[in-house]
């Protein structure tokens, strides 16, 4: 009888070169958070694959991908990575790969096909040679809540149609139709709706981006959002959360389950957060406006 496929998911690792400041507001030391997550995950049961669903490097620079690859290469299992909105395409593609750490777009194990979608592909533009590259303005990529674009959407449909595997699971940075106003994009959800209307074998999604680990159902599919290493929140309890990861078991019959693992430690207390972060998550203020509020408070 076929064995279940076991996978660990890390997300939003936001690696920095030692001593650098993170982008945006308050953040954990992601090297320290990675060490804690790694120790917990690597001492658990063996898995078939470790997945990282984007925002691998905080500023999307090549030297940060070398730090990331050094860290991820410590896993005794293969690691496969897809990009997020913080990941700049050229340094990501050239910087992350090394033995044991890959950027494959499709991984087939047993009766499962794991598709690694690029939910930033819609911002890319053709250069003079016709190769699709990131736009000149990095903010075009950084400030999006997901856009596949027609080429990536067509590729996903093709892969789902061509795979000999019975079941498809999509790993992608931006969760489709996420029920959090801060991170929701109607056009991106519509792209996935069109794909689901064309292919029947997608069983679910594993994503990141929100830094709010959770689970919801959409069009009969389970969508799991993994915790971040940079900072992490419980929107219902209105508290910060420690860093962590998810484990998954994919069964040969197409069912699967996921468990959330958060590494509680005095370095990452579950402190309450106030109205400003609630307003950010509810889409009432932007990240820039939040940063202005934080700066004003710091001035007293
Ligand atoms: Fe992130």
PDB file of C-alpha atoms and ligand atoms in Angstrom:
ATOM      1  CA  UNK A   1       0.000   0.000   0.000  1.00  0.00           C
ATOM      2  CA  UNK A   2       1.262   3.486  -0.852  1.00  0.00           C
ATOM      3  CA  UNK A   3       2.697   5.553   1.996  1.00  0.00           C
ATOM      4  CA  UNK A   4       1.448   9.045   2.910  1.00  0.00           C
ATOM      5  CA  UNK A   5       3.656  11.948   1.844  1.00  0.00           C
ATOM      6  CA  UNK A   6       4.983  14.047   4.742  1.00  0.00           C
ATOM      7  CA  UNK A   7       5.994  17.671   4.246  1.00  0.00           C
ATOM      8  CA  UNK A   8       7.068  20.538   6.510  1.00  0.00           C
ATOM      9  CA  UNK A   9       6.249  24.120   5.529  1.00  0.00           C
ATOM     10  CA  UNK A  10       8.189  27.201   6.569  1.00  0.00           C
ATOM     11  CA  UNK A  11       7.114  30.582   5.278  1.00  0.00           C
ATOM     12  CA  UNK A  12       8.116  34.225   5.330  1.00  0.00           C
ATOM     13  CA  UNK A  13      11.569  33.477   6.678  1.00  0.00           C
ATOM     14  CA  UNK A  14      12.705  37.044   5.775  1.00  0.00           C
ATOM     15  CA  UNK A  15      16.393  36.231   6.158  1.00  0.00           C
ATOM     16  CA  UNK A  16      18.797  39.141   6.695  1.00  0.00           C
ATOM     17  CA  UNK A  17      22.564  39.429   6.592  1.00  0.00           C
ATOM     18  CA  UNK A  18      23.738  39.616  10.224  1.00  0.00           C
ATOM     19  CA  UNK A  19      23.419  43.105  11.695  1.00  0.00           C
ATOM     20  CA  UNK A  20      20.947  44.427   9.087  1.00  0.00           C
ATOM     21  CA  UNK A  21      17.648  46.108   9.949  1.00  0.00           C
ATOM     22  CA  UNK A  22      14.417  44.547   8.702  1.00  0.00           C
ATOM     23  CA  UNK A  23      11.983  46.356   6.411  1.00  0.00           C
ATOM     24  CA  UNK A  24       8.848  47.748   8.049  1.00  0.00           C
ATOM     25  CA  UNK A  25       7.887  47.569  11.695  1.00  0.00           C
ATOM     26  CA  UNK A  26       8.792  45.424  14.703  1.00  0.00           C
ATOM     27  CA  UNK A  27      10.375  42.115  13.743  1.00  0.00           C
ATOM     28  CA  UNK A  28      11.958  39.107  15.406  1.00  0.00           C
ATOM     29  CA  UNK A  29      15.576  38.216  14.781  1.00  0.00           C
ATOM     30  CA  UNK A  30      14.872  35.800  11.930  1.00  0.00           C
ATOM     31  CA  UNK A  31      18.182  33.911  12.328  1.00  0.00           C
ATOM     32  CA  UNK A  32      17.243  33.186  15.938  1.00  0.00           C
ATOM     33  CA  UNK A  33      13.684  32.278  14.940  1.00  0.00           C
ATOM     34  CA  UNK A  34      15.006  29.948  12.232  1.00  0.00           C
ATOM     35  CA  UNK A  35      17.304  28.174  14.702  1.00  0.00           C
ATOM     36  CA  UNK A  36      14.398  27.543  17.079  1.00  0.00           C
ATOM     37  CA  UNK A  37      12.116  26.324  14.280  1.00  0.00           C
ATOM     38  CA  UNK A  38      14.882  24.189  12.782  1.00  0.00           C
ATOM     39  CA  UNK A  39      15.712  22.498  16.096  1.00  0.00           C
ATOM     40  CA  UNK A  40      12.052  21.666  16.698  1.00  0.00           C
ATOM     41  CA  UNK A  41      11.328  20.515  13.141  1.00  0.00           C
ATOM     42  CA  UNK A  42      14.555  18.596  12.496  1.00  0.00           C
ATOM     43  CA  UNK A  43      14.191  16.633  15.747  1.00  0.00           C
ATOM     44  CA  UNK A  44      10.739  15.415  14.665  1.00  0.00           C
ATOM     45  CA  UNK A  45       9.830  12.539  12.343  1.00  0.00           C
ATOM     46  CA  UNK A  46      11.531  12.312   8.938  1.00  0.00           C
ATOM     47  CA  UNK A  47       9.715  13.973   6.032  1.00  0.00           C
ATOM     48  CA  UNK A  48       9.821  13.708   2.244  1.00  0.00           C
ATOM     49  CA  UNK A  49      10.235  17.438   1.616  1.00  0.00           C
ATOM     50  CA  UNK A  50      10.563  20.819   3.321  1.00  0.00           C
ATOM     51  CA  UNK A  51       8.731  23.652   1.558  1.00  0.00           C
ATOM     52  CA  UNK A  52       9.301  27.396   1.951  1.00  0.00           C
ATOM     53  CA  UNK A  53       6.425  29.515   0.628  1.00  0.00           C
ATOM     54  CA  UNK A  54       8.154  32.783  -0.125  1.00  0.00           C
ATOM     55  CA  UNK A  55       9.452  35.987   1.404  1.00  0.00           C
ATOM     56  CA  UNK A  56      12.646  34.015   1.801  1.00  0.00           C
ATOM     57  CA  UNK A  57      14.858  37.136   2.018  1.00  0.00           C
ATOM     58  CA  UNK A  58      13.697  40.395   3.573  1.00  0.00           C
ATOM     59  CA  UNK A  59      15.110  42.774   0.939  1.00  0.00           C
ATOM     60  CA  UNK A  60      15.353  40.225  -1.900  1.00  0.00           C
ATOM     61  CA  UNK A  61      19.146  40.562  -2.209  1.00  0.00           C
ATOM     62  CA  UNK A  62      21.561  37.864  -3.342  1.00  0.00           C
ATOM     63  CA  UNK A  63      23.671  37.953  -0.154  1.00  0.00           C
ATOM     64  CA  UNK A  64      20.506  37.341   1.864  1.00  0.00           C
ATOM     65  CA  UNK A  65      19.723  34.275  -0.294  1.00  0.00           C
ATOM     66  CA  UNK A  66      23.161  32.906   0.541  1.00  0.00           C
ATOM     67  CA  UNK A  67      22.285  33.241   4.250  1.00  0.00           C
ATOM     68  CA  UNK A  68      18.931  31.582   3.536  1.00  0.00           C
ATOM     69  CA  UNK A  69      20.481  28.713   1.578  1.00  0.00           C
ATOM     70  CA  UNK A  70      23.066  28.113   4.322  1.00  0.00           C
ATOM     71  CA  UNK A  71      20.258  27.875   6.876  1.00  0.00           C
ATOM     72  CA  UNK A  72      17.832  25.806   4.781  1.00  0.00           C
ATOM     73  CA  UNK A  73      20.644  23.490   3.675  1.00  0.00           C
ATOM     74  CA  UNK A  74      20.923  22.283   7.286  1.00  0.00           C
ATOM     75  CA  UNK A  75      17.738  20.232   6.914  1.00  0.00           C
ATOM     76  CA  UNK A  76      18.475  16.537   6.407  1.00  0.00           C
ATOM     77  CA  UNK A  77      15.666  16.468   3.808  1.00  0.00           C
ATOM     78  CA  UNK A  78      15.249  18.107   0.379  1.00  0.00           C
ATOM     79  CA  UNK A  79      14.057  21.723   0.515  1.00  0.00           C
ATOM     80  CA  UNK A  80      12.055  23.435  -2.228  1.00  0.00           C
ATOM     81  CA  UNK A  81      11.323  27.135  -2.272  1.00  0.00           C
ATOM     82  CA  UNK A  82       8.923  29.445  -4.121  1.00  0.00           C
ATOM     83  CA  UNK A  83       9.174  33.266  -4.188  1.00  0.00           C
ATOM     84  CA  UNK A  84       7.121  35.900  -2.342  1.00  0.00           C
ATOM     85  CA  UNK A  85       6.612  39.608  -2.867  1.00  0.00           C
ATOM     86  CA  UNK A  86       9.840  40.422  -0.973  1.00  0.00           C
ATOM     87  CA  UNK A  87      11.835  38.110  -3.287  1.00  0.00           C
ATOM     88  CA  UNK A  88      13.322  39.803  -6.324  1.00  0.00           C
ATOM     89  CA  UNK A  89      13.335  37.409  -9.249  1.00  0.00           C
ATOM     90  CA  UNK A  90      16.937  37.568 -10.525  1.00  0.00           C
ATOM     91  CA  UNK A  91      18.754  37.367  -7.144  1.00  0.00           C
ATOM     92  CA  UNK A  92      16.240  34.759  -5.926  1.00  0.00           C
ATOM     93  CA  UNK A  93      16.697  32.535  -8.966  1.00  0.00           C
ATOM     94  CA  UNK A  94      20.477  32.783  -8.919  1.00  0.00           C
ATOM     95  CA  UNK A  95      21.062  32.943  -5.164  1.00  0.00           C
ATOM     96  CA  UNK A  96      18.993  30.285  -3.435  1.00  0.00           C
ATOM     97  CA  UNK A  97      19.897  27.087  -5.244  1.00  0.00           C
ATOM     98  CA  UNK A  98      22.533  24.676  -3.946  1.00  0.00           C
ATOM     99  CA  UNK A  99      22.623  20.920  -3.329  1.00  0.00           C
ATOM    100  CA  UNK A 100      19.548  20.098  -1.262  1.00  0.00           C
ATOM    101  CA  UNK A 101      17.851  23.482  -1.765  1.00  0.00           C
ATOM    102  CA  UNK A 102      15.923  23.909  -5.022  1.00  0.00           C
ATOM    103  CA  UNK A 103      13.418  26.125  -6.791  1.00  0.00           C
ATOM    104  CA  UNK A 104      11.619  23.394  -8.745  1.00  0.00           C
ATOM    105  CA  UNK A 105       8.196  24.363 -10.074  1.00  0.00           C
ATOM    106  CA  UNK A 106       6.752  20.832  -9.869  1.00  0.00           C
ATOM    107  CA  UNK A 107       7.565  17.982  -7.462  1.00  0.00           C
ATOM    108  CA  UNK A 108       5.752  14.662  -7.889  1.00  0.00           C
ATOM    109  CA  UNK A 109       5.773  12.195  -4.973  1.00  0.00           C
ATOM    110  CA  UNK A 110       3.556   9.113  -4.974  1.00  0.00           C
ATOM    111  CA  UNK A 111       0.018   9.993  -6.017  1.00  0.00           C
ATOM    112  CA  UNK A 112       0.599  13.721  -5.403  1.00  0.00           C
ATOM    113  CA  UNK A 113       1.791  16.507  -7.673  1.00  0.00           C
ATOM    114  CA  UNK A 114       3.018  19.563  -5.758  1.00  0.00           C
ATOM    115  CA  UNK A 115       2.890  22.711  -7.867  1.00  0.00           C
ATOM    116  CA  UNK A 116       4.970  25.722  -6.773  1.00  0.00           C
ATOM    117  CA  UNK A 117       3.147  28.722  -8.221  1.00  0.00           C
ATOM    118  CA  UNK A 118       4.643  32.213  -8.507  1.00  0.00           C
ATOM    119  CA  UNK A 119       1.967  34.586  -7.245  1.00  0.00           C
ATOM    120  CA  UNK A 120       4.104  37.578  -8.269  1.00  0.00           C
ATOM    121  CA  UNK A 121       4.444  36.562 -11.901  1.00  0.00           C
ATOM    122  CA  UNK A 122       1.778  39.046 -13.040  1.00  0.00           C
ATOM    123  CA  UNK A 123       4.057  42.032 -12.313  1.00  0.00           C
ATOM    124  CA  UNK A 124       6.864  40.745 -14.523  1.00  0.00           C
ATOM    125  CA  UNK A 125       7.565  42.423 -17.860  1.00  0.00           C
ATOM    126  CA  UNK A 126       9.339  41.286 -21.033  1.00  0.00           C
ATOM    127  CA  UNK A 127      12.866  42.669 -21.452  1.00  0.00           C
ATOM    128  CA  UNK A 128      14.515  43.455 -24.813  1.00  0.00           C
ATOM    129  CA  UNK A 129      15.268  39.757 -25.321  1.00  0.00           C
ATOM    130  CA  UNK A 130      11.676  38.770 -24.536  1.00  0.00           C
ATOM    131  CA  UNK A 131      12.633  37.276 -21.181  1.00  0.00           C
ATOM    132  CA  UNK A 132      10.212  38.042 -18.357  1.00  0.00           C
ATOM    133  CA  UNK A 133      11.902  39.961 -15.544  1.00  0.00           C
ATOM    134  CA  UNK A 134      10.890  42.035 -12.525  1.00  0.00           C
ATOM    135  CA  UNK A 135       9.814  45.637 -13.240  1.00  0.00           C
ATOM    136  CA  UNK A 136      12.369  48.400 -12.551  1.00  0.00           C
ATOM    137  CA  UNK A 137      10.395  49.655  -9.556  1.00  0.00           C
ATOM    138  CA  UNK A 138      10.778  46.986  -6.850  1.00  0.00           C
ATOM    139  CA  UNK A 139       7.726  48.418  -5.072  1.00  0.00           C
ATOM    140  CA  UNK A 140       5.556  47.095  -7.922  1.00  0.00           C
ATOM    141  CA  UNK A 141       6.315  43.628  -6.632  1.00  0.00           C
ATOM    142  CA  UNK A 142       6.578  44.393  -2.920  1.00  0.00           C
ATOM    143  CA  UNK A 143       3.156  45.968  -2.511  1.00  0.00           C
ATOM    144  CA  UNK A 144       1.008  43.415  -4.338  1.00  0.00           C
ATOM    145  CA  UNK A 145      -1.366  40.919  -2.740  1.00  0.00           C
ATOM    146  CA  UNK A 146      -0.925  38.385  -5.517  1.00  0.00           C
ATOM    147  CA  UNK A 147      -1.129  38.442  -9.307  1.00  0.00           C
ATOM    148  CA  UNK A 148      -0.512  35.369 -11.456  1.00  0.00           C
ATOM    149  CA  UNK A 149      -0.847  36.946 -14.879  1.00  0.00           C
ATOM    150  CA  UNK A 150      -2.010  34.991 -17.930  1.00  0.00           C
ATOM    151  CA  UNK A 151       1.270  33.096 -18.522  1.00  0.00           C
ATOM    152  CA  UNK A 152       1.509  31.720 -14.975  1.00  0.00           C
ATOM    153  CA  UNK A 153      -2.210  30.876 -14.887  1.00  0.00           C
ATOM    154  CA  UNK A 154      -1.942  28.997 -18.204  1.00  0.00           C
ATOM    155  CA  UNK A 155       1.155  27.141 -16.929  1.00  0.00           C
ATOM    156  CA  UNK A 156      -0.729  25.998 -13.796  1.00  0.00           C
ATOM    157  CA  UNK A 157      -3.622  24.695 -15.923  1.00  0.00           C
ATOM    158  CA  UNK A 158      -1.149  22.891 -18.208  1.00  0.00           C
ATOM    159  CA  UNK A 159       0.705  21.250 -15.313  1.00  0.00           C
ATOM    160  CA  UNK A 160      -2.501  20.113 -13.623  1.00  0.00           C
ATOM    161  CA  UNK A 161      -3.681  18.626 -16.914  1.00  0.00           C
ATOM    162  CA  UNK A 162      -0.406  16.903 -17.728  1.00  0.00           C
ATOM    163  CA  UNK A 163       0.574  15.330 -14.409  1.00  0.00           C
ATOM    164  CA  UNK A 164       0.179  11.563 -14.084  1.00  0.00           C
ATOM    165  CA  UNK A 165      -0.443  12.072 -10.340  1.00  0.00           C
ATOM    166  CA  UNK A 166      -4.007  11.752  -9.055  1.00  0.00           C
ATOM    167  CA  UNK A 167      -3.982  14.822  -6.810  1.00  0.00           C
ATOM    168  CA  UNK A 168      -2.526  18.322  -7.019  1.00  0.00           C
ATOM    169  CA  UNK A 169      -1.600  20.535  -4.074  1.00  0.00           C
ATOM    170  CA  UNK A 170      -0.518  24.112  -4.719  1.00  0.00           C
ATOM    171  CA  UNK A 171       2.227  25.844  -2.742  1.00  0.00           C
ATOM    172  CA  UNK A 172       2.065  29.584  -3.267  1.00  0.00           C
ATOM    173  CA  UNK A 173       3.047  32.711  -1.364  1.00  0.00           C
ATOM    174  CA  UNK A 174      -0.270  34.606  -1.541  1.00  0.00           C
ATOM    175  CA  UNK A 175      -3.281  32.638  -0.241  1.00  0.00           C
ATOM    176  CA  UNK A 176      -6.194  32.853  -2.716  1.00  0.00           C
ATOM    177  CA  UNK A 177      -9.247  34.763  -1.499  1.00  0.00           C
ATOM    178  CA  UNK A 178      -7.808  35.127   1.986  1.00  0.00           C
ATOM    179  CA  UNK A 179     -10.495  36.390   4.412  1.00  0.00           C
ATOM    180  CA  UNK A 180      -8.233  39.144   5.788  1.00  0.00           C
ATOM    181  CA  UNK A 181      -8.894  42.557   4.196  1.00  0.00           C
ATOM    182  CA  UNK A 182      -5.212  43.620   4.495  1.00  0.00           C
ATOM    183  CA  UNK A 183      -4.129  40.802   2.180  1.00  0.00           C
ATOM    184  CA  UNK A 184      -7.197  40.253  -0.033  1.00  0.00           C
ATOM    185  CA  UNK A 185      -7.086  40.992  -3.765  1.00  0.00           C
ATOM    186  CA  UNK A 186     -10.263  40.380  -5.771  1.00  0.00           C
ATOM    187  CA  UNK A 187      -8.516  40.091  -9.148  1.00  0.00           C
ATOM    188  CA  UNK A 188      -6.068  37.503  -7.763  1.00  0.00           C
ATOM    189  CA  UNK A 189      -8.930  35.438  -6.332  1.00  0.00           C
ATOM    190  CA  UNK A 190     -10.668  35.610  -9.696  1.00  0.00           C
ATOM    191  CA  UNK A 191      -7.530  34.223 -11.388  1.00  0.00           C
ATOM    192  CA  UNK A 192      -7.622  31.174  -9.108  1.00  0.00           C
ATOM    193  CA  UNK A 193     -11.396  30.794  -9.572  1.00  0.00           C
ATOM    194  CA  UNK A 194     -10.842  30.537 -13.328  1.00  0.00           C
ATOM    195  CA  UNK A 195      -8.162  27.889 -12.803  1.00  0.00           C
ATOM    196  CA  UNK A 196     -10.401  25.861 -10.465  1.00  0.00           C
ATOM    197  CA  UNK A 197     -13.151  26.019 -13.090  1.00  0.00           C
ATOM    198  CA  UNK A 198     -10.786  24.453 -15.633  1.00  0.00           C
ATOM    199  CA  UNK A 199      -9.028  21.772 -13.582  1.00  0.00           C
ATOM    200  CA  UNK A 200     -10.626  19.431 -11.064  1.00  0.00           C
ATOM    201  CA  UNK A 201      -7.584  17.838  -9.436  1.00  0.00           C
ATOM    202  CA  UNK A 202      -6.408  20.700  -7.164  1.00  0.00           C
ATOM    203  CA  UNK A 203      -7.130  19.473  -3.623  1.00  0.00           C
ATOM    204  CA  UNK A 204      -5.845  22.426  -1.605  1.00  0.00           C
ATOM    205  CA  UNK A 205      -3.342  25.208  -1.024  1.00  0.00           C
ATOM    206  CA  UNK A 206      -0.435  25.915   1.333  1.00  0.00           C
ATOM    207  CA  UNK A 207       0.500  29.598   1.548  1.00  0.00           C
ATOM    208  CA  UNK A 208       2.063  32.345   3.642  1.00  0.00           C
ATOM    209  CA  UNK A 209       2.209  36.141   3.254  1.00  0.00           C
ATOM    210  CA  UNK A 210      -0.210  37.232   5.989  1.00  0.00           C
ATOM    211  CA  UNK A 211       2.015  36.399   9.002  1.00  0.00           C
ATOM    212  CA  UNK A 212      -1.286  35.222  10.525  1.00  0.00           C
ATOM    213  CA  UNK A 213      -1.254  31.396  10.616  1.00  0.00           C
ATOM    214  CA  UNK A 214      -4.711  30.049   9.980  1.00  0.00           C
ATOM    215  CA  UNK A 215      -6.916  27.722   7.947  1.00  0.00           C
ATOM    216  CA  UNK A 216     -10.021  28.355   5.871  1.00  0.00           C
ATOM    217  CA  UNK A 217     -12.036  26.642   3.183  1.00  0.00           C
ATOM    218  CA  UNK A 218     -12.542  28.103  -0.278  1.00  0.00           C
ATOM    219  CA  UNK A 219     -14.467  26.474  -3.138  1.00  0.00           C
ATOM    220  CA  UNK A 220     -14.351  23.184  -1.219  1.00  0.00           C
ATOM    221  CA  UNK A 221     -10.546  23.335  -0.882  1.00  0.00           C
ATOM    222  CA  UNK A 222      -8.644  23.624   2.375  1.00  0.00           C
ATOM    223  CA  UNK A 223      -6.270  26.570   2.422  1.00  0.00           C
ATOM    224  CA  UNK A 224      -3.566  26.480   5.084  1.00  0.00           C
ATOM    225  CA  UNK A 225      -1.509  29.566   5.861  1.00  0.00           C
ATOM    226  CA  UNK A 226       1.813  28.912   7.559  1.00  0.00           C
ATOM    227  CA  UNK A 227       3.381  31.007  10.310  1.00  0.00           C
ATOM    228  CA  UNK A 228       6.180  33.485   9.581  1.00  0.00           C
ATOM    229  CA  UNK A 229       9.580  33.809  11.196  1.00  0.00           C
ATOM    230  CA  UNK A 230       9.634  37.635  10.994  1.00  0.00           C
ATOM    231  CA  UNK A 231       6.596  38.396  13.159  1.00  0.00           C
ATOM    232  CA  UNK A 232       3.411  36.488  13.700  1.00  0.00           C
ATOM    233  CA  UNK A 233      -0.095  37.292  14.880  1.00  0.00           C
ATOM    234  CA  UNK A 234      -3.339  35.762  16.105  1.00  0.00           C
ATOM    235  CA  UNK A 235      -6.014  38.050  14.678  1.00  0.00           C
ATOM    236  CA  UNK A 236      -8.830  36.579  16.816  1.00  0.00           C
ATOM    237  CA  UNK A 237      -7.024  36.656  20.174  1.00  0.00           C
ATOM    238  CA  UNK A 238      -5.331  39.965  19.175  1.00  0.00           C
ATOM    239  CA  UNK A 239      -1.922  38.752  20.320  1.00  0.00           C
ATOM    240  CA  UNK A 240       1.523  38.334  18.855  1.00  0.00           C
ATOM    241  CA  UNK A 241       2.524  34.711  18.225  1.00  0.00           C
ATOM    242  CA  UNK A 242       5.914  33.007  18.323  1.00  0.00           C
ATOM    243  CA  UNK A 243       7.536  31.809  15.073  1.00  0.00           C
ATOM    244  CA  UNK A 244       6.739  28.313  13.852  1.00  0.00           C
ATOM    245  CA  UNK A 245       6.017  25.994  10.957  1.00  0.00           C
ATOM    246  CA  UNK A 246       3.377  23.583   9.658  1.00  0.00           C
ATOM    247  CA  UNK A 247       3.529  19.832   9.108  1.00  0.00           C
ATOM    248  CA  UNK A 248       1.358  18.079   6.503  1.00  0.00           C
ATOM    249  CA  UNK A 249       0.350  14.515   5.766  1.00  0.00           C
ATOM    250  CA  UNK A 250      -0.908  13.827   2.236  1.00  0.00           C
ATOM    251  CA  UNK A 251      -2.745  10.516   1.921  1.00  0.00           C
ATOM    252  CA  UNK A 252      -2.864   8.397  -1.243  1.00  0.00           C
ATOM    253  CA  UNK A 253      -6.670   8.870  -1.435  1.00  0.00           C
ATOM    254  CA  UNK A 254      -6.353  12.656  -1.918  1.00  0.00           C
ATOM    255  CA  UNK A 255      -7.135  13.662   1.659  1.00  0.00           C
ATOM    256  CA  UNK A 256      -4.597  15.578   3.710  1.00  0.00           C
ATOM    257  CA  UNK A 257      -4.179  17.248   7.089  1.00  0.00           C
ATOM    258  CA  UNK A 258      -1.947  19.927   8.576  1.00  0.00           C
ATOM    259  CA  UNK A 259      -0.762  20.737  12.097  1.00  0.00           C
ATOM    260  CA  UNK A 260       0.517  24.102  13.266  1.00  0.00           C
ATOM    261  CA  UNK A 261       3.665  24.165  15.423  1.00  0.00           C
ATOM    262  CA  UNK A 262       4.510  27.400  17.253  1.00  0.00           C
ATOM    263  CA  UNK A 263       7.727  27.609  19.259  1.00  0.00           C
ATOM    264  CA  UNK A 264       6.655  29.258  22.507  1.00  0.00           C
ATOM    265  CA  UNK A 265       9.616  30.852  24.242  1.00  0.00           C
ATOM    266  CA  UNK A 266      10.211  33.915  26.431  1.00  0.00           C
ATOM    267  CA  UNK A 267      11.849  35.609  23.412  1.00  0.00           C
ATOM    268  CA  UNK A 268       8.473  35.687  21.647  1.00  0.00           C
ATOM    269  CA  UNK A 269       5.783  36.386  24.252  1.00  0.00           C
ATOM    270  CA  UNK A 270       2.144  36.288  23.177  1.00  0.00           C
ATOM    271  CA  UNK A 271       1.601  39.964  24.044  1.00  0.00           C
ATOM    272  CA  UNK A 272      -1.674  41.670  23.168  1.00  0.00           C
ATOM    273  CA  UNK A 273      -1.718  44.121  20.299  1.00  0.00           C
ATOM    274  CA  UNK A 274      -3.869  47.221  20.070  1.00  0.00           C
ATOM    275  CA  UNK A 275      -6.131  49.137  17.713  1.00  0.00           C
ATOM    276  CA  UNK A 276      -3.483  50.098  15.152  1.00  0.00           C
ATOM    277  CA  UNK A 277      -2.611  46.512  14.159  1.00  0.00           C
ATOM    278  CA  UNK A 278      -6.297  45.563  14.182  1.00  0.00           C
ATOM    279  CA  UNK A 279      -6.942  48.461  11.816  1.00  0.00           C
ATOM    280  CA  UNK A 280      -4.098  47.265   9.564  1.00  0.00           C
ATOM    281  CA  UNK A 281      -5.438  43.696   9.368  1.00  0.00           C
ATOM    282  CA  UNK A 282      -8.975  45.023   8.777  1.00  0.00           C
ATOM    283  CA  UNK A 283      -7.713  47.037   5.810  1.00  0.00           C
ATOM    284  CA  UNK A 284      -8.538  50.375   7.462  1.00  0.00           C
ATOM    285  CA  UNK A 285      -4.949  51.698   7.382  1.00  0.00           C
ATOM    286  CA  UNK A 286      -1.888  50.911   5.228  1.00  0.00           C
ATOM    287  CA  UNK A 287       1.536  49.666   6.361  1.00  0.00           C
ATOM    288  CA  UNK A 288       2.904  53.194   5.811  1.00  0.00           C
ATOM    289  CA  UNK A 289       0.181  54.705   7.998  1.00  0.00           C
ATOM    290  CA  UNK A 290       0.895  52.102  10.703  1.00  0.00           C
ATOM    291  CA  UNK A 291       4.592  52.986  10.600  1.00  0.00           C
ATOM    292  CA  UNK A 292       3.709  56.693  10.992  1.00  0.00           C
ATOM    293  CA  UNK A 293       1.576  55.870  14.062  1.00  0.00           C
ATOM    294  CA  UNK A 294       4.411  53.806  15.569  1.00  0.00           C
ATOM    295  CA  UNK A 295       6.954  56.586  14.888  1.00  0.00           C
ATOM    296  CA  UNK A 296       4.659  59.241  16.472  1.00  0.00           C
ATOM    297  CA  UNK A 297       4.231  57.064  19.591  1.00  0.00           C
ATOM    298  CA  UNK A 298       7.994  56.545  19.836  1.00  0.00           C
ATOM    299  CA  UNK A 299       8.449  60.343  19.884  1.00  0.00           C
ATOM    300  CA  UNK A 300       6.023  60.473  22.834  1.00  0.00           C
TER     301      UNK A 300
HETATM  302 FE1  LIG B   1       6.258  38.058   4.590  1.00  0.00          FE
END
